[in-house]
Coordinates of C-alpha atoms in Angstrom, one line a residue:
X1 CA -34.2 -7.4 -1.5
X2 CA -35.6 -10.7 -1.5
X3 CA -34.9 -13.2 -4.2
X4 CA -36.2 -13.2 -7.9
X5 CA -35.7 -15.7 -10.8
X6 CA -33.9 -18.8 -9.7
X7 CA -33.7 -16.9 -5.9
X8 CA -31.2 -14.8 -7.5
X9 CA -30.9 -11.0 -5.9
X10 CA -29.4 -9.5 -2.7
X11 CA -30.0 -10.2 0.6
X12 CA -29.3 -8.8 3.8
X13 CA -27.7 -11.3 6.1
X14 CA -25.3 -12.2 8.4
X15 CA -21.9 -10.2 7.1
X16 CA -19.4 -12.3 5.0
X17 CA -16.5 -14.0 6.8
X18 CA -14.5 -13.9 4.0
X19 CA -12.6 -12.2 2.7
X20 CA -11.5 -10.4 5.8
X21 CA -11.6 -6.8 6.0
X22 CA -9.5 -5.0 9.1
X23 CA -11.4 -1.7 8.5
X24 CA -11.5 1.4 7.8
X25 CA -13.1 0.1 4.5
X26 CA -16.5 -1.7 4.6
X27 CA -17.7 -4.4 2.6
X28 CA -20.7 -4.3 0.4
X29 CA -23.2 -5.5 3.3
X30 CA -25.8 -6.9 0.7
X31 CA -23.7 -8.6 -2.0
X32 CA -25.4 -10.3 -5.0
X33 CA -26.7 -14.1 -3.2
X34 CA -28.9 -16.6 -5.0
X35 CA -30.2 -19.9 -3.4
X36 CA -28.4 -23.2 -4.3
X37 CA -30.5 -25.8 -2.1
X38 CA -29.0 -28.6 -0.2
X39 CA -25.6 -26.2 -0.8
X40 CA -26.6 -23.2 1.3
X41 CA -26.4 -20.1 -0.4
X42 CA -23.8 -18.9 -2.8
X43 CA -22.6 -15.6 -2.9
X44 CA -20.7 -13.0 -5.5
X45 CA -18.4 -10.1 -4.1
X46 CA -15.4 -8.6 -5.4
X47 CA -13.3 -5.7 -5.9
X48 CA -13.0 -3.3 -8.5
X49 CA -9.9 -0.5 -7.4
X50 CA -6.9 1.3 -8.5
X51 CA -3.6 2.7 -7.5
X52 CA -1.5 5.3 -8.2
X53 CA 1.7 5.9 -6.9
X54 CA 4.9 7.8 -6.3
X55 CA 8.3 7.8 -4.8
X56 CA 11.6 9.0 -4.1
X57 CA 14.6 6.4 -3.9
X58 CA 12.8 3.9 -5.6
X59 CA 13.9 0.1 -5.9
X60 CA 14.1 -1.2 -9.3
X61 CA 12.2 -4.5 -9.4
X62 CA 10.7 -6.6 -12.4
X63 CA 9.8 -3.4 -14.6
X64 CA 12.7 -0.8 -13.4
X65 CA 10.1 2.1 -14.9
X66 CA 7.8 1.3 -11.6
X67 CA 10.6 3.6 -9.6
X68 CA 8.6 6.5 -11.9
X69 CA 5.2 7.8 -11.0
X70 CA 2.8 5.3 -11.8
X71 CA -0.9 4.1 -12.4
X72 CA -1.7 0.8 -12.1
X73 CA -4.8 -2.1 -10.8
X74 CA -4.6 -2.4 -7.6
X75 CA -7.9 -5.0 -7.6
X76 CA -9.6 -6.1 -9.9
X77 CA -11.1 -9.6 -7.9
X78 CA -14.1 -11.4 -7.5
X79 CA -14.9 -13.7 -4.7
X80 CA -17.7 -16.7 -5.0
X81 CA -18.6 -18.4 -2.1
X82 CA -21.6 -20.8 -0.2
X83 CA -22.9 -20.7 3.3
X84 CA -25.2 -22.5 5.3
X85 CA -24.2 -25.8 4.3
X86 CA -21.7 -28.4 6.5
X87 CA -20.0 -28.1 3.5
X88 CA -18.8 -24.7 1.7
X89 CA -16.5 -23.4 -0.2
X90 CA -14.8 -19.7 -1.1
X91 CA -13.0 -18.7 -4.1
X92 CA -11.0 -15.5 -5.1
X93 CA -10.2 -15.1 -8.4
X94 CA -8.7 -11.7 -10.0
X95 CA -5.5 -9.8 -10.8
X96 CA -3.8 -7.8 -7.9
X97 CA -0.8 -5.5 -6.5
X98 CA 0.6 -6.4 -3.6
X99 CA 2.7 -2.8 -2.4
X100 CA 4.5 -3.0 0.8
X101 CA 6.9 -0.5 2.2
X102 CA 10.4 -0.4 1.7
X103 CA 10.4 -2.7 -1.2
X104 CA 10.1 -2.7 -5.2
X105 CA 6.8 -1.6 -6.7
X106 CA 5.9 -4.3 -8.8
X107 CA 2.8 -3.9 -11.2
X108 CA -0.3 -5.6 -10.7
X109 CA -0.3 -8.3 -13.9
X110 CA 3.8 -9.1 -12.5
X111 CA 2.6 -9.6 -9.5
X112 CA -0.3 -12.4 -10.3
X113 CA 1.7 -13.7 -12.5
X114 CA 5.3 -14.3 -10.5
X115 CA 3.3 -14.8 -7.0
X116 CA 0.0 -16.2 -6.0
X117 CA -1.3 -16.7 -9.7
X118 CA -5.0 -15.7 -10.7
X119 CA -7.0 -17.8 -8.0
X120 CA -4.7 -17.0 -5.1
X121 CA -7.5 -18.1 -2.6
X122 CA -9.3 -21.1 -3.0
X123 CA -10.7 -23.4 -0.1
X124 CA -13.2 -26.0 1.2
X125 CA -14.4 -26.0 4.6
X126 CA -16.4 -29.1 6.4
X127 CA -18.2 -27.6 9.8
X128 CA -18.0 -31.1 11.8
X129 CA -19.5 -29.1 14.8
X130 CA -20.5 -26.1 16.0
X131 CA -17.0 -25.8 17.5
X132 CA -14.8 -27.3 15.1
X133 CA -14.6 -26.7 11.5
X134 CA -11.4 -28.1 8.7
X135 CA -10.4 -26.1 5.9
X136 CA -8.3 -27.3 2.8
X137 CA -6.5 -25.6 -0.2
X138 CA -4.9 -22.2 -0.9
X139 CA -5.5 -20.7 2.4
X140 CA -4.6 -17.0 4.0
X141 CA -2.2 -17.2 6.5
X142 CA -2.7 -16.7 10.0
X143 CA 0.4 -15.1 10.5
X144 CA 0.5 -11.3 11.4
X145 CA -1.9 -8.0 11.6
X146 CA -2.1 -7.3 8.3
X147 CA -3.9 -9.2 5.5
X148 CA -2.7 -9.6 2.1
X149 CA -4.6 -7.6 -0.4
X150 CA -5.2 -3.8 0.3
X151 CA -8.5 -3.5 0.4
X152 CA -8.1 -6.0 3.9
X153 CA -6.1 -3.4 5.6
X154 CA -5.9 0.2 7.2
X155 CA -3.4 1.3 4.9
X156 CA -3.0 1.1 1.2
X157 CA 0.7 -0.6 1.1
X158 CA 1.5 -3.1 3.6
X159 CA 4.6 -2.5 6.6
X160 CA 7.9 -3.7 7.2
X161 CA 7.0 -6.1 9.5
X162 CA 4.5 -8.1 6.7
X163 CA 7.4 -8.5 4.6
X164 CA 8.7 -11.2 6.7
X165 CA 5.4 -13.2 6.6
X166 CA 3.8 -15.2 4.3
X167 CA 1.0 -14.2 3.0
X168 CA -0.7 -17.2 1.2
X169 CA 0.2 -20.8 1.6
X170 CA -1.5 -24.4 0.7
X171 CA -2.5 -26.8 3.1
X172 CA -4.7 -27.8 5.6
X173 CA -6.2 -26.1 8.7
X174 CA -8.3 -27.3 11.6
X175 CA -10.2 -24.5 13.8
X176 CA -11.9 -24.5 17.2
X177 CA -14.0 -22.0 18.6
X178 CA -15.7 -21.3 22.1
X179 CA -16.9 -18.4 23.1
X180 CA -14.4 -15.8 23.8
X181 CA -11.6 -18.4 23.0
X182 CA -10.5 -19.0 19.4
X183 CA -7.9 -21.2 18.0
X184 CA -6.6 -22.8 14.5
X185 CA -3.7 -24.9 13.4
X186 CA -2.6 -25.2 9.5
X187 CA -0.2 -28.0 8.5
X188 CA 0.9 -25.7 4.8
X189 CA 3.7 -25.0 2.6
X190 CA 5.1 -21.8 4.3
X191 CA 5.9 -19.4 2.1
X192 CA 4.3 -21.2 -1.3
X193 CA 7.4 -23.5 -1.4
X194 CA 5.3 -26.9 -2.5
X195 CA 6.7 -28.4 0.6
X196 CA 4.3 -29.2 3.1
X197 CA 6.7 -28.6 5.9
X198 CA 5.4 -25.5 7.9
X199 CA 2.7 -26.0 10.8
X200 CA 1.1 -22.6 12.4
X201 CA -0.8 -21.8 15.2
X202 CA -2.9 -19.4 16.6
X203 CA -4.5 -18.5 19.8
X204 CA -7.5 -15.7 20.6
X205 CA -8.9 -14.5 23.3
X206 CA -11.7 -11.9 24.2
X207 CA -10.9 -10.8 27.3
X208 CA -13.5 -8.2 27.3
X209 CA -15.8 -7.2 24.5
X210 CA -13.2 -4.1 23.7
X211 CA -10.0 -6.4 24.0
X212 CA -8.1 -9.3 22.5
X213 CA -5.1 -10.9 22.7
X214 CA -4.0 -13.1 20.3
X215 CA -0.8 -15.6 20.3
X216 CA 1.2 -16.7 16.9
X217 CA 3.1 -19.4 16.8
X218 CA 5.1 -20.9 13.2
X219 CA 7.8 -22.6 11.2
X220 CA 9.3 -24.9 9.4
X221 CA 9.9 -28.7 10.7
X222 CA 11.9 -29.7 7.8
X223 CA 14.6 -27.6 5.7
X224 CA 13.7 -26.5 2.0
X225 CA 16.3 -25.5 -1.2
X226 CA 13.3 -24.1 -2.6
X227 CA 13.1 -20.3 -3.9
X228 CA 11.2 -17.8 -5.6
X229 CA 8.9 -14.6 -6.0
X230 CA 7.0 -15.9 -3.2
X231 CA 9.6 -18.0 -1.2
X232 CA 12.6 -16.2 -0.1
X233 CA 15.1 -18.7 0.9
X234 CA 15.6 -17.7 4.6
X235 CA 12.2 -16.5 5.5
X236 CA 10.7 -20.2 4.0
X237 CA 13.3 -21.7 6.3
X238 CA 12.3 -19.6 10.0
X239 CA 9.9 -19.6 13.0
X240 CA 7.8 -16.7 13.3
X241 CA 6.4 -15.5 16.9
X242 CA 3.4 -12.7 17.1
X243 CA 1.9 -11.2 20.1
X244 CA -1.1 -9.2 19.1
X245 CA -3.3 -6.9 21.3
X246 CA -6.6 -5.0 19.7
X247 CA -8.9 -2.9 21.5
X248 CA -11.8 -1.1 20.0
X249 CA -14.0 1.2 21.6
X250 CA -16.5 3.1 19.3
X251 CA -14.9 4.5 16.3
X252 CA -11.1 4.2 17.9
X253 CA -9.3 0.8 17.1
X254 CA -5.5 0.4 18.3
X255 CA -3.9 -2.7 17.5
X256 CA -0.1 -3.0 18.9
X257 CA 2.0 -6.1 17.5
X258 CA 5.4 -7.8 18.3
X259 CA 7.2 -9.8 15.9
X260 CA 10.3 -12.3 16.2
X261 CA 11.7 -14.3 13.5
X262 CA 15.0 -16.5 13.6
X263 CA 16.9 -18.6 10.7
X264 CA 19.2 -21.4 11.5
X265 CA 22.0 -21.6 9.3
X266 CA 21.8 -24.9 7.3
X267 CA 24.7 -24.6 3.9
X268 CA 23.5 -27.5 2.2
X269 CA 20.3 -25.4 1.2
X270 CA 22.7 -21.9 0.7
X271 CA 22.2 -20.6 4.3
X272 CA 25.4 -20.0 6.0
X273 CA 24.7 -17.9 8.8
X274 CA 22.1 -18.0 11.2
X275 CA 20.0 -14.8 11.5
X276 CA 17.1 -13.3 13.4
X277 CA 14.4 -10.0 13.4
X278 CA 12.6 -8.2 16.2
X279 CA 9.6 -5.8 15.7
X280 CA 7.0 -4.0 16.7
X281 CA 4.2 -2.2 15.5
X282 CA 1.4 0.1 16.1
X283 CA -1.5 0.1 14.3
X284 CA -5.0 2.9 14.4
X285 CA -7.8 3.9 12.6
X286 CA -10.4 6.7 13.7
X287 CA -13.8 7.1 12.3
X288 CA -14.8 10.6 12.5
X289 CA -18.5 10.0 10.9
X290 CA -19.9 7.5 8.7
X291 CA -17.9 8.7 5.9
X292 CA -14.2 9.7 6.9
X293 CA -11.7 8.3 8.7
X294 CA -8.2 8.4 9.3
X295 CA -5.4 5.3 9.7
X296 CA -1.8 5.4 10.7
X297 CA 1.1 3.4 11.5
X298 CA 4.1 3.3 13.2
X299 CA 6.9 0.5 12.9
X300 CA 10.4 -0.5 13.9
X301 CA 12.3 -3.4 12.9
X302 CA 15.7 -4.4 13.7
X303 CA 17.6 -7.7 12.2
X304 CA 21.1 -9.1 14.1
X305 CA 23.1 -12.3 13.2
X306 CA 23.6 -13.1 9.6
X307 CA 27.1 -11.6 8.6
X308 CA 30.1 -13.6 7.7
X309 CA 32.6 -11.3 9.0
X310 CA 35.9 -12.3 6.8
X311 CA 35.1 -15.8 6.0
X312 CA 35.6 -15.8 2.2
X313 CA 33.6 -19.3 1.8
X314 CA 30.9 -17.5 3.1
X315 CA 27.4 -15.7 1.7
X316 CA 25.8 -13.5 4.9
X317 CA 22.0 -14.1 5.2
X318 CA 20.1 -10.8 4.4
X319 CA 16.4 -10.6 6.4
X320 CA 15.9 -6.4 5.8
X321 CA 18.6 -4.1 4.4
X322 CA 21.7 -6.2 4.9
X323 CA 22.8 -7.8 7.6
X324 CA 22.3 -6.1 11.3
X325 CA 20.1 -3.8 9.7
X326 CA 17.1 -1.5 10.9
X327 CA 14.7 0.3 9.3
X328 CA 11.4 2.3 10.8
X329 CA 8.4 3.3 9.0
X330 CA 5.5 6.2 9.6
X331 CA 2.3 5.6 7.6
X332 CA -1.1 8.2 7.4
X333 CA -3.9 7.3 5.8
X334 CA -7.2 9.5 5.2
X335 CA -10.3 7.1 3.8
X336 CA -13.7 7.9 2.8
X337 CA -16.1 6.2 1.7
X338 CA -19.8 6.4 1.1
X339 CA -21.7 3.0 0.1
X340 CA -19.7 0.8 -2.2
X341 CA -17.8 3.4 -3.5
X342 CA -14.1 4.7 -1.8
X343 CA -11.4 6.7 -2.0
X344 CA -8.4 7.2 0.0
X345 CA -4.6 8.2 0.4
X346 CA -1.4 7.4 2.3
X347 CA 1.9 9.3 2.6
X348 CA 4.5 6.8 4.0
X349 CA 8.0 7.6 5.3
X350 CA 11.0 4.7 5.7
X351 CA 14.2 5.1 7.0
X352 CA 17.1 2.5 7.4
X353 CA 19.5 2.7 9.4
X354 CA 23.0 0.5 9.8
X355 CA 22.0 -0.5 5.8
X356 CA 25.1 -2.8 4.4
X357 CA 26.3 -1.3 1.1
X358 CA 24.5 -2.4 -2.0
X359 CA 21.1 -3.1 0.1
X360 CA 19.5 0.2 0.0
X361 CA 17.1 2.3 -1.8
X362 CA 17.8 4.2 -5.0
X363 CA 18.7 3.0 -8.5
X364 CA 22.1 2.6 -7.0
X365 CA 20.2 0.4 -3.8
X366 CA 23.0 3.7 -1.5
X367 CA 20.3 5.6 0.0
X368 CA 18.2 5.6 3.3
X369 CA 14.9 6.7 2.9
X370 CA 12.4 7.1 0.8
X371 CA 8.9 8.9 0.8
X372 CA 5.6 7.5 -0.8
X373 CA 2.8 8.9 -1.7
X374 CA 0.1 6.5 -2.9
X375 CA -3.9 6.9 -3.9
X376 CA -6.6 4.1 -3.9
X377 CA -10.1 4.0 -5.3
X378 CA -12.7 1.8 -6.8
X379 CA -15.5 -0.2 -6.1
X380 CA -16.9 -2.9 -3.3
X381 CA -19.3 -4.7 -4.8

């Protein structure tokens, strides 16, 4: 629909770019637009969803009643942004839950508040060319196959391997793009330390209109003491390596994923062991009409290095469940959706095995699995 007063209305266009969405959900493909002039156009979206959720074996975290069946937001976000200027800009603003496998449920109003705060995502971005662009401010990573919030992703909570990436950091990124061939580079703050000491990479390629390969690269150039909700001590201080392959061919999408991370030991910042992670992941989603569709995952992690053995002067450096740990997840989940409005469900499995004692699921952190059964619904508007 064309514009109205002050060119305010919903218009049919070119689909957003941000934020991302991996599928199976769809973003709203006329959001609410209005012209601004010599500043492009400026345009509203946002999410409106909730989450329910239950588990066995489940962590206490912040709120040690989240281990019990629970209701909570899982979005309740609004995103503002201009295009068709040299210069734009995007802003997400909202409350959010941030569920990930194997790990404490922590309500949504915790979460905003002890991570990313209320604008977790805020940028400008200067198109110098056709080719190059710069981007500056709270940025999403470019680390990983999955995206931070859940409406980004094929399933509800996020995997195993996710938890070893940041998710959001500040700083600045430069991209280049050219034809099949994309690339970007962020000079940032890792895991939201505050120190700008991380610089990232990342490589595309379309090697055929079904395929692409893509090439991660990141890590820290200088060591950081810094820690918190959102910067674990040893994962702010690592390098992170990706390989990533997607094909998609009609309604069938298959996105394998390696991952490596390593930690150097470093004791003036509390790290006394070096320590390292290898994984792997599959990732699918099939549309079987318009309406339904079905995700899944599958995931294996392993973590070696770390332990101190019987040096008492010693604290072991813990990536997963301990050190030389492993864990493997299984993940389903059914979608539909029909216009702006969706609904969908996950049933997760986790296992860990070699878990060091005191690192596990459970109230007592002894046990080895657990089973989660999770709901999502709302709005994309």
């Amino acid at each position: 629909m064309a514009g109205s007063v002050m060119g305010l209305g919903q218009a049919a266009a070119e689909p957003l770019s941000a934020p991302s969405f991996g599928g199976p959900l769809r973003p709203n493909p006329d959001p609410m637009s209005m012209d601004a002039g010599v500043f492009g156009r400026v345009h509203i979206t946002g999410q409106l969803t909730g989450i329910g959720n239950a588990q066995t074996n489940g962590i206490p975290g912040i709120d040690p009643r989240t281990t019990d069946p629970l209701v909570d937001i899982g979005n309740a976000q609004i995103q503002v942004q201009t295009t068709g200027a040299p210069l734009t800009f995007f802003v997400q603003g909202g409350v959010y839950s941030l569920p990930s496998l194997g790990s404490a449920y922590t309500r949504a109003t915790d979460v905003t508040d002890q991570f990313y705060g209320p604008v977790p995502v805020a940028y400008g971005k200067l198109e110098l060319s056709p080719n190059f662009s710069v981007q500056a401010g709270l940025l999403p990573t470019l680390i990983g196959a999955e995206s931070t919030f859940t409406f980004q992703n094929m399933n509800i909570a996020r995997g195993l391997l996710w938890n070893q990436e940041p998710a959001i950091s500040r700083g600045v990124q430069v991209n280049y793009s050219n034809g099949p061939l994309n690339a970007s580079v962020s000079v940032n703050d890792g895991f939201y330390s505050g120190d700008y000491n991380w610089v990232s990479g990342l490589l595309s390629y379309a090697a055929t209109p079904s395929s692409t390969i893509t090439l991660v690269a990141a890590g820290n150039f200088a060591e950081s003491g810094k820690t918190g909700a959102a910067t674990p001590l040893a994962q702010n201080n690592s390098s992170i390596f990706n390989v990533i392959y997607t094909y998609v061919d009609g309604p069938l999408t298959l996105q394998p994923y390696l991952q490596y991370t390593t930690v150097r030991s470093n004791r003036d910042i509390g790290i006394d062991r070096s320590a390292e992670t290898f994984g792997g992941a599959l990732l699918a989603r099939y549309a079987i009409n318009e309406n339904f569709s079905i995700a899944g995952r599958a995931e294996y992690i392993a973590s070696s290095g770390g332990d101190c053995g019987v040096a008492a002067d010693c604290a072991p450096t813990n990536l997963l469940y301990g050190p030389k740990s492993r864990a493997w997840s299984l993940t389903v989940t059914p979608t539909y959706q029909r216009g702006i409005f969706f609904a969908r469900t996950e049933l997760s499995y986790t296992r860990i095995d070699r878990v060091t004692e005191g690192y596990g699921f459970g109230s007592n952190f002894d046990k080895r699995d657990q089973v989660r059964g999770m709901f999502e619904a709302g709005v994309l508007f």
